[in-house]
């Protein structure tokens, strides 16, 4: 799953997905701040 796809589908659930697969998903600092 690509980061962009998840964000466009469920921005609120993206953070949980990153929590489950941090090794496979790269989150830029700008994007991380957006979730916070």
Protein backbone atom coordinates (compact mmCIF):
# COMPACT_ATOMS: atom_id res chain seq x y z
CA UNK A 1 0.00 0.00 0.00
CA UNK A 2 1.32 3.42 -0.92
CA UNK A 3 1.21 6.32 1.54
CA UNK A 4 -0.62 8.58 -0.90
CA UNK A 5 -3.40 6.04 -1.45
CA UNK A 6 -4.09 5.63 2.25
CA UNK A 7 -4.05 9.38 2.94
CA UNK A 8 -6.50 10.09 0.13
CA UNK A 9 -8.84 7.32 1.29
CA UNK A 10 -8.65 7.61 5.08
CA UNK A 11 -6.45 10.43 6.47
CA UNK A 12 -7.53 9.66 10.05
CA UNK A 13 -6.62 5.98 9.70
CA UNK A 14 -3.25 6.67 8.07
CA UNK A 15 -1.52 7.23 11.41
CA UNK A 16 -2.65 3.80 12.66
CA UNK A 17 -1.39 2.17 9.45
CA UNK A 18 2.00 3.83 9.91
CA UNK A 19 2.05 2.49 13.46
CA UNK A 20 1.54 -1.07 12.22
CA UNK A 21 4.06 -0.94 9.35
CA UNK A 22 6.62 1.81 10.07
CA UNK A 23 9.34 -0.18 8.27
CA UNK A 24 7.43 -0.39 4.98
CA UNK A 25 5.95 3.12 5.06
CA UNK A 26 8.14 6.20 4.83
CA UNK A 27 6.54 9.30 6.35
CA UNK A 28 8.08 12.69 5.52
CA UNK A 29 8.36 15.14 8.41
CA UNK A 30 5.87 17.46 6.71
CA UNK A 31 3.31 14.66 6.47
CA UNK A 32 3.93 13.52 10.05
CA UNK A 33 3.26 17.04 11.28
CA UNK A 34 0.02 17.13 9.27
CA UNK A 35 -1.26 14.05 11.11
CA UNK A 36 -0.30 15.53 14.47
